Amino acid sequence: MKKVGILISGRGSNMMALVEAAGDAYEVVVVASDKPDAPGLAWAHEHGIPTFALSPKGIGKPAYEAAMTAALREAGAEILALAGYMRLLSDEFVADWRGRILNIHPSLLPAYKGLDTHARAIAAGDAEAGCSVHVVTEELDAGEVLGQARVPILPGDDAHTLADRVLAEEHRLYPAVLADFAAR
Ligand code: GRF
């Protein structure tokens, strides 16, 4: 069974979905964060999953990423799943884990890379929105798309109502794609 490290920055609802759906498909061996007070860390700890937290503030990105990689390796992680991890990874970090980092992005890539995806989809008058799981490369939100889920954009939607609808799909899509990826 492949060992997975999950990186979060916030509430970690995708991380929780990945943990709860793991079954025999993969094993979550560590949840790591750049935010020592990320709410998701406490949840992981309560669920018996080792956690690691380190703020890059004051130590700089290279030292931060070196410590992060060391902790992930020590935990035995073979695959990294970014789940609401809000920091850009350096080219060196991506190269270190090449082809083994996945991310979930709340748009139908290649549309709406970056932030504010839901507001942009509504402003554009799109009929559909969704989420994508993709391989992380040096270029933001640009690696191979491994799976997508679609939802309608409904009359009266704002960024929050749309985000909630997409998030429910994220929680289904990410574990399914990670399970396939881990079986490769
Ligand atoms: C999700 O919308 C995810 O697609 C985006 O950030 C949000 C994270 O939510 N990258 P959570 O921390 O998984 O609850």
PDB file of C-alpha atoms and ligand atoms in Angstrom:
ATOM      1  CA  MET A   1       0.000   0.000   0.000  1.00  0.00           C
ATOM      2  CA  LYS A   2       1.418   3.402  -1.022  1.00  0.00           C
ATOM      3  CA  LYS A   3       2.154   5.848   1.787  1.00  0.00           C
ATOM      4  CA  VAL A   4       0.750   9.350   1.406  1.00  0.00           C
ATOM      5  CA  GLY A   5       1.701  12.628   3.086  1.00  0.00           C
ATOM      6  CA  ILE A   6      -0.953  15.356   3.011  1.00  0.00           C
ATOM      7  CA  LEU A   7      -0.066  19.050   3.105  1.00  0.00           C
ATOM      8  CA  ILE A   8      -2.631  21.534   4.394  1.00  0.00           C
ATOM      9  CA  SER A   9      -2.799  25.206   5.349  1.00  0.00           C
ATOM     10  CA  GLY A  10      -6.303  25.522   6.768  1.00  0.00           C
ATOM     11  CA  ARG A  11      -9.446  23.679   7.759  1.00  0.00           C
ATOM     12  CA  GLY A  12      -8.393  20.571   5.849  1.00  0.00           C
ATOM     13  CA  SER A  13     -11.755  19.245   4.708  1.00  0.00           C
ATOM     14  CA  ASN A  14     -10.154  17.582   1.677  1.00  0.00           C
ATOM     15  CA  MET A  15      -7.529  16.022   3.957  1.00  0.00           C
ATOM     16  CA  MET A  16     -10.336  14.607   6.134  1.00  0.00           C
ATOM     17  CA  ALA A  17     -12.041  13.175   3.053  1.00  0.00           C
ATOM     18  CA  LEU A  18      -8.759  11.567   1.944  1.00  0.00           C
ATOM     19  CA  VAL A  19      -8.180  10.063   5.395  1.00  0.00           C
ATOM     20  CA  GLU A  20     -11.726   8.758   5.745  1.00  0.00           C
ATOM     21  CA  ALA A  21     -11.758   7.165   2.284  1.00  0.00           C
ATOM     22  CA  ALA A  22      -8.279   5.593   2.413  1.00  0.00           C
ATOM     23  CA  GLY A  23      -9.365   2.016   3.126  1.00  0.00           C
ATOM     24  CA  ASP A  24      -6.927  -0.389   1.490  1.00  0.00           C
ATOM     25  CA  ALA A  25      -6.143   2.014  -1.367  1.00  0.00           C
ATOM     26  CA  TYR A  26      -3.413   4.057   0.346  1.00  0.00           C
ATOM     27  CA  GLU A  27      -2.170   4.898   3.828  1.00  0.00           C
ATOM     28  CA  VAL A  28      -1.976   8.463   5.147  1.00  0.00           C
ATOM     29  CA  VAL A  29       1.268   8.480   7.132  1.00  0.00           C
ATOM     30  CA  VAL A  30       1.572  12.185   7.965  1.00  0.00           C
ATOM     31  CA  VAL A  31      -0.364  15.447   7.752  1.00  0.00           C
ATOM     32  CA  ALA A  32       1.956  18.447   7.470  1.00  0.00           C
ATOM     33  CA  SER A  33       1.311  22.171   7.484  1.00  0.00           C
ATOM     34  CA  ASP A  34       3.010  25.522   7.053  1.00  0.00           C
ATOM     35  CA  LYS A  35       0.502  26.861   9.591  1.00  0.00           C
ATOM     36  CA  PRO A  36       1.081  25.432  13.086  1.00  0.00           C
ATOM     37  CA  ASP A  37      -2.460  26.510  14.055  1.00  0.00           C
ATOM     38  CA  ALA A  38      -4.189  24.966  11.014  1.00  0.00           C
ATOM     39  CA  PRO A  39      -7.461  23.467  12.354  1.00  0.00           C
ATOM     40  CA  GLY A  40      -6.936  20.329  10.273  1.00  0.00           C
ATOM     41  CA  LEU A  41      -3.793  19.406  12.248  1.00  0.00           C
ATOM     42  CA  ALA A  42      -5.751  18.905  15.469  1.00  0.00           C
ATOM     43  CA  TRP A  43      -8.258  16.708  13.643  1.00  0.00           C
ATOM     44  CA  ALA A  44      -5.468  14.564  12.184  1.00  0.00           C
ATOM     45  CA  HIS A  45      -3.815  14.226  15.589  1.00  0.00           C
ATOM     46  CA  GLU A  46      -7.123  13.184  17.164  1.00  0.00           C
ATOM     47  CA  HIS A  47      -7.436  10.547  14.460  1.00  0.00           C
ATOM     48  CA  GLY A  48      -4.049   9.064  15.294  1.00  0.00           C
ATOM     49  CA  ILE A  49      -2.199  10.419  12.273  1.00  0.00           C
ATOM     50  CA  PRO A  50       1.293  11.827  12.859  1.00  0.00           C
ATOM     51  CA  THR A  51       1.472  15.563  12.189  1.00  0.00           C
ATOM     52  CA  PHE A  52       4.257  17.978  11.374  1.00  0.00           C
ATOM     53  CA  ALA A  53       3.998  21.749  11.412  1.00  0.00           C
ATOM     54  CA  LEU A  54       6.554  24.399  10.628  1.00  0.00           C
ATOM     55  CA  SER A  55       6.153  28.037   9.694  1.00  0.00           C
ATOM     56  CA  PRO A  56       8.546  29.313   7.046  1.00  0.00           C
ATOM     57  CA  LYS A  57       8.498  32.707   8.769  1.00  0.00           C
ATOM     58  CA  GLY A  58      11.952  33.678   9.914  1.00  0.00           C
ATOM     59  CA  ILE A  59      13.776  30.657   8.488  1.00  0.00           C
ATOM     60  CA  GLY A  60      13.292  31.215   4.754  1.00  0.00           C
ATOM     61  CA  LYS A  61      11.875  28.983   2.075  1.00  0.00           C
ATOM     62  CA  PRO A  62      14.885  26.709   1.427  1.00  0.00           C
ATOM     63  CA  ALA A  63      15.281  25.773   5.108  1.00  0.00           C
ATOM     64  CA  TYR A  64      11.515  25.413   5.485  1.00  0.00           C
ATOM     65  CA  GLU A  65      11.218  23.095   2.490  1.00  0.00           C
ATOM     66  CA  ALA A  66      14.279  21.064   3.510  1.00  0.00           C
ATOM     67  CA  ALA A  67      12.727  20.461   6.934  1.00  0.00           C
ATOM     68  CA  MET A  68       9.374  19.642   5.358  1.00  0.00           C
ATOM     69  CA  THR A  69      10.957  17.118   2.981  1.00  0.00           C
ATOM     70  CA  ALA A  70      12.919  15.526   5.842  1.00  0.00           C
ATOM     71  CA  ALA A  71       9.759  15.123   7.923  1.00  0.00           C
ATOM     72  CA  LEU A  72       7.780  13.719   4.990  1.00  0.00           C
ATOM     73  CA  ARG A  73      10.556  11.252   4.144  1.00  0.00           C
ATOM     74  CA  GLU A  74      10.953  10.202   7.762  1.00  0.00           C
ATOM     75  CA  ALA A  75       7.238   9.427   7.859  1.00  0.00           C
ATOM     76  CA  GLY A  76       7.738   7.254   4.795  1.00  0.00           C
ATOM     77  CA  ALA A  77       5.656   9.350   2.400  1.00  0.00           C
ATOM     78  CA  GLU A  78       5.918   8.225  -1.229  1.00  0.00           C
ATOM     79  CA  ILE A  79       3.165  10.462  -2.617  1.00  0.00           C
ATOM     80  CA  LEU A  80       2.265  14.001  -1.523  1.00  0.00           C
ATOM     81  CA  ALA A  81      -1.325  15.233  -1.707  1.00  0.00           C
ATOM     82  CA  LEU A  82      -1.749  18.999  -1.469  1.00  0.00           C
ATOM     83  CA  ALA A  83      -5.124  19.757   0.110  1.00  0.00           C
ATOM     84  CA  GLY A  84      -5.710  23.462   0.533  1.00  0.00           C
ATOM     85  CA  TYR A  85      -1.959  24.007   0.826  1.00  0.00           C
ATOM     86  CA  MET A  86      -1.657  27.700   0.056  1.00  0.00           C
ATOM     87  CA  ARG A  87       2.082  28.048  -0.536  1.00  0.00           C
ATOM     88  CA  LEU A  88       3.929  27.873  -3.846  1.00  0.00           C
ATOM     89  CA  LEU A  89       6.461  25.053  -3.894  1.00  0.00           C
ATOM     90  CA  SER A  90       9.955  25.833  -5.175  1.00  0.00           C
ATOM     91  CA  ASP A  91      11.209  24.248  -8.389  1.00  0.00           C
ATOM     92  CA  GLU A  92      13.704  22.293  -6.278  1.00  0.00           C
ATOM     93  CA  PHE A  93      10.998  20.826  -4.055  1.00  0.00           C
ATOM     94  CA  VAL A  94       8.884  19.869  -7.072  1.00  0.00           C
ATOM     95  CA  ALA A  95      11.932  18.269  -8.735  1.00  0.00           C
ATOM     96  CA  ASP A  96      12.664  16.304  -5.563  1.00  0.00           C
ATOM     97  CA  TRP A  97       9.168  14.776  -5.637  1.00  0.00           C
ATOM     98  CA  ARG A  98       8.714  14.844  -9.401  1.00  0.00           C
ATOM     99  CA  GLY A  99       5.544  13.158 -10.608  1.00  0.00           C
ATOM    100  CA  ARG A 100       4.556  12.276  -7.043  1.00  0.00           C
ATOM    101  CA  ILE A 101       2.731  15.457  -5.941  1.00  0.00           C
ATOM    102  CA  LEU A 102      -1.017  15.817  -6.540  1.00  0.00           C
ATOM    103  CA  ASN A 103      -3.191  18.882  -5.952  1.00  0.00           C
ATOM    104  CA  ILE A 104      -6.897  19.605  -5.988  1.00  0.00           C
ATOM    105  CA  HIS A 105      -7.888  22.842  -7.648  1.00  0.00           C
ATOM    106  CA  PRO A 106     -11.409  24.300  -7.546  1.00  0.00           C
ATOM    107  CA  SER A 107     -11.935  24.845 -11.271  1.00  0.00           C
ATOM    108  CA  LEU A 108     -12.224  22.873 -14.473  1.00  0.00           C
ATOM    109  CA  LEU A 109      -8.583  23.267 -15.464  1.00  0.00           C
ATOM    110  CA  PRO A 110      -7.158  24.664 -17.685  1.00  0.00           C
ATOM    111  CA  ALA A 111      -9.814  27.315 -16.893  1.00  0.00           C
ATOM    112  CA  TYR A 112      -9.232  29.590 -13.887  1.00  0.00           C
ATOM    113  CA  LYS A 113      -5.789  28.783 -12.615  1.00  0.00           C
ATOM    114  CA  GLY A 114      -4.854  30.631  -9.418  1.00  0.00           C
ATOM    115  CA  LEU A 115      -7.233  32.202  -6.896  1.00  0.00           C
ATOM    116  CA  ASP A 116     -10.895  33.355  -6.831  1.00  0.00           C
ATOM    117  CA  THR A 117     -11.928  30.627  -9.241  1.00  0.00           C
ATOM    118  CA  HIS A 118     -15.634  30.604  -8.310  1.00  0.00           C
ATOM    119  CA  ALA A 119     -16.132  34.364  -8.564  1.00  0.00           C
ATOM    120  CA  ARG A 120     -14.380  34.339 -11.926  1.00  0.00           C
ATOM    121  CA  ALA A 121     -16.541  31.501 -13.268  1.00  0.00           C
ATOM    122  CA  ILE A 122     -19.729  33.313 -12.168  1.00  0.00           C
ATOM    123  CA  ALA A 123     -18.541  36.656 -13.587  1.00  0.00           C
ATOM    124  CA  ALA A 124     -17.820  34.971 -16.918  1.00  0.00           C
ATOM    125  CA  GLY A 125     -21.389  33.655 -17.083  1.00  0.00           C
ATOM    126  CA  ASP A 126     -20.276  30.020 -17.191  1.00  0.00           C
ATOM    127  CA  ALA A 127     -22.971  27.356 -16.977  1.00  0.00           C
ATOM    128  CA  GLU A 128     -20.693  24.895 -15.182  1.00  0.00           C
ATOM    129  CA  ALA A 129     -17.909  24.883 -12.630  1.00  0.00           C
ATOM    130  CA  GLY A 130     -16.036  22.078 -10.944  1.00  0.00           C
ATOM    131  CA  CYS A 131     -12.750  20.810  -9.610  1.00  0.00           C
ATOM    132  CA  SER A 132      -9.654  19.105 -10.951  1.00  0.00           C
ATOM    133  CA  VAL A 133      -7.015  16.834  -9.462  1.00  0.00           C
ATOM    134  CA  HIS A 134      -3.717  17.346 -11.243  1.00  0.00           C
ATOM    135  CA  VAL A 135      -0.053  16.463 -11.005  1.00  0.00           C
ATOM    136  CA  VAL A 136       1.992  19.353  -9.603  1.00  0.00           C
ATOM    137  CA  THR A 137       4.737  20.733 -11.823  1.00  0.00           C
ATOM    138  CA  GLU A 138       6.850  23.873 -11.626  1.00  0.00           C
ATOM    139  CA  GLU A 139       4.135  25.823 -13.428  1.00  0.00           C
ATOM    140  CA  LEU A 140       1.109  26.834 -11.307  1.00  0.00           C
ATOM    141  CA  ASP A 141      -1.963  24.592 -11.743  1.00  0.00           C
ATOM    142  CA  ALA A 142      -0.604  23.306 -15.066  1.00  0.00           C
ATOM    143  CA  GLY A 143       0.359  19.628 -14.626  1.00  0.00           C
ATOM    144  CA  GLU A 144      -1.495  16.652 -16.115  1.00  0.00           C
ATOM    145  CA  VAL A 145      -5.165  16.571 -15.079  1.00  0.00           C
ATOM    146  CA  LEU A 146      -5.992  13.155 -13.586  1.00  0.00           C
ATOM    147  CA  GLY A 147      -9.684  13.680 -12.918  1.00  0.00           C
ATOM    148  CA  GLN A 148     -12.433  16.287 -12.853  1.00  0.00           C
ATOM    149  CA  ALA A 149     -15.933  16.664 -11.428  1.00  0.00           C
ATOM    150  CA  ARG A 150     -18.543  19.118 -12.726  1.00  0.00           C
ATOM    151  CA  VAL A 151     -21.390  20.995 -11.076  1.00  0.00           C
ATOM    152  CA  PRO A 152     -23.943  23.409 -12.551  1.00  0.00           C
ATOM    153  CA  ILE A 153     -23.762  27.118 -11.782  1.00  0.00           C
ATOM    154  CA  LEU A 154     -27.299  28.000 -10.677  1.00  0.00           C
ATOM    155  CA  PRO A 155     -29.161  31.302 -10.919  1.00  0.00           C
ATOM    156  CA  GLY A 156     -28.487  33.303  -7.751  1.00  0.00           C
ATOM    157  CA  ASP A 157     -25.189  31.541  -7.006  1.00  0.00           C
ATOM    158  CA  ASP A 158     -22.465  33.581  -5.392  1.00  0.00           C
ATOM    159  CA  ALA A 159     -18.871  32.491  -4.822  1.00  0.00           C
ATOM    160  CA  HIS A 160     -19.821  30.909  -1.478  1.00  0.00           C
ATOM    161  CA  THR A 161     -22.792  28.838  -2.613  1.00  0.00           C
ATOM    162  CA  LEU A 162     -20.828  27.672  -5.635  1.00  0.00           C
ATOM    163  CA  ALA A 163     -17.763  26.877  -3.515  1.00  0.00           C
ATOM    164  CA  ASP A 164     -19.897  24.681  -1.234  1.00  0.00           C
ATOM    165  CA  ARG A 165     -21.314  22.759  -4.203  1.00  0.00           C
ATOM    166  CA  VAL A 166     -17.847  22.267  -5.693  1.00  0.00           C
ATOM    167  CA  LEU A 167     -16.352  21.297  -2.328  1.00  0.00           C
ATOM    168  CA  ALA A 168     -18.787  18.393  -1.960  1.00  0.00           C
ATOM    169  CA  GLU A 169     -17.481  17.102  -5.300  1.00  0.00           C
ATOM    170  CA  GLU A 170     -13.859  17.677  -4.250  1.00  0.00           C
ATOM    171  CA  HIS A 171     -14.433  15.342  -1.307  1.00  0.00           C
ATOM    172  CA  ARG A 172     -15.592  12.575  -3.683  1.00  0.00           C
ATOM    173  CA  LEU A 173     -13.128  13.189  -6.511  1.00  0.00           C
ATOM    174  CA  TYR A 174      -9.853  13.496  -4.620  1.00  0.00           C
ATOM    175  CA  PRO A 175      -9.942  10.130  -2.794  1.00  0.00           C
ATOM    176  CA  ALA A 176     -10.985   8.334  -5.995  1.00  0.00           C
ATOM    177  CA  VAL A 177      -8.183   9.878  -8.055  1.00  0.00           C
ATOM    178  CA  LEU A 178      -5.601   9.337  -5.329  1.00  0.00           C
ATOM    179  CA  ALA A 179      -6.634   5.674  -5.056  1.00  0.00           C
ATOM    180  CA  ASP A 180      -6.121   5.224  -8.821  1.00  0.00           C
ATOM    181  CA  PHE A 181      -2.811   7.061  -8.703  1.00  0.00           C
ATOM    182  CA  ALA A 182      -1.568   4.977  -5.782  1.00  0.00           C
ATOM    183  CA  ALA A 183      -2.409   1.803  -7.719  1.00  0.00           C
ATOM    184  CA  ARG A 184      -0.271   2.805 -10.715  1.00  0.00           C
TER     185      ARG A 184
HETATM  186  C1  GRF B   1     -10.456  23.782  -1.585  1.00  0.00           C
HETATM  187  O1  GRF B   1     -11.424  24.505  -2.259  1.00  0.00           O
HETATM  188  C2  GRF B   1      -9.372  23.375  -2.537  1.00  0.00           C
HETATM  189  O2  GRF B   1      -9.848  23.080  -3.804  1.00  0.00           O
HETATM  190  C3  GRF B   1      -8.546  24.609  -2.592  1.00  0.00           C
HETATM  191  O3  GRF B   1      -8.545  25.112  -1.270  1.00  0.00           O
HETATM  192  C4  GRF B   1      -9.701  24.651  -0.591  1.00  0.00           C
HETATM  193  C5  GRF B   1      -9.218  23.871   0.591  1.00  0.00           C
HETATM  194  O4  GRF B   1     -10.233  23.467   1.446  1.00  0.00           O
HETATM  195  N1  GRF B   1      -7.257  24.332  -3.144  1.00  0.00           N
HETATM  196  P1  GRF B   1      -9.891  22.438   2.606  1.00  0.00           P
HETATM  197  O5  GRF B   1      -8.736  23.008   3.426  1.00  0.00           O
HETATM  198  O6  GRF B   1      -9.529  21.131   1.981  1.00  0.00           O
HETATM  199  O7  GRF B   1     -11.142  22.368   3.425  1.00  0.00           O
END
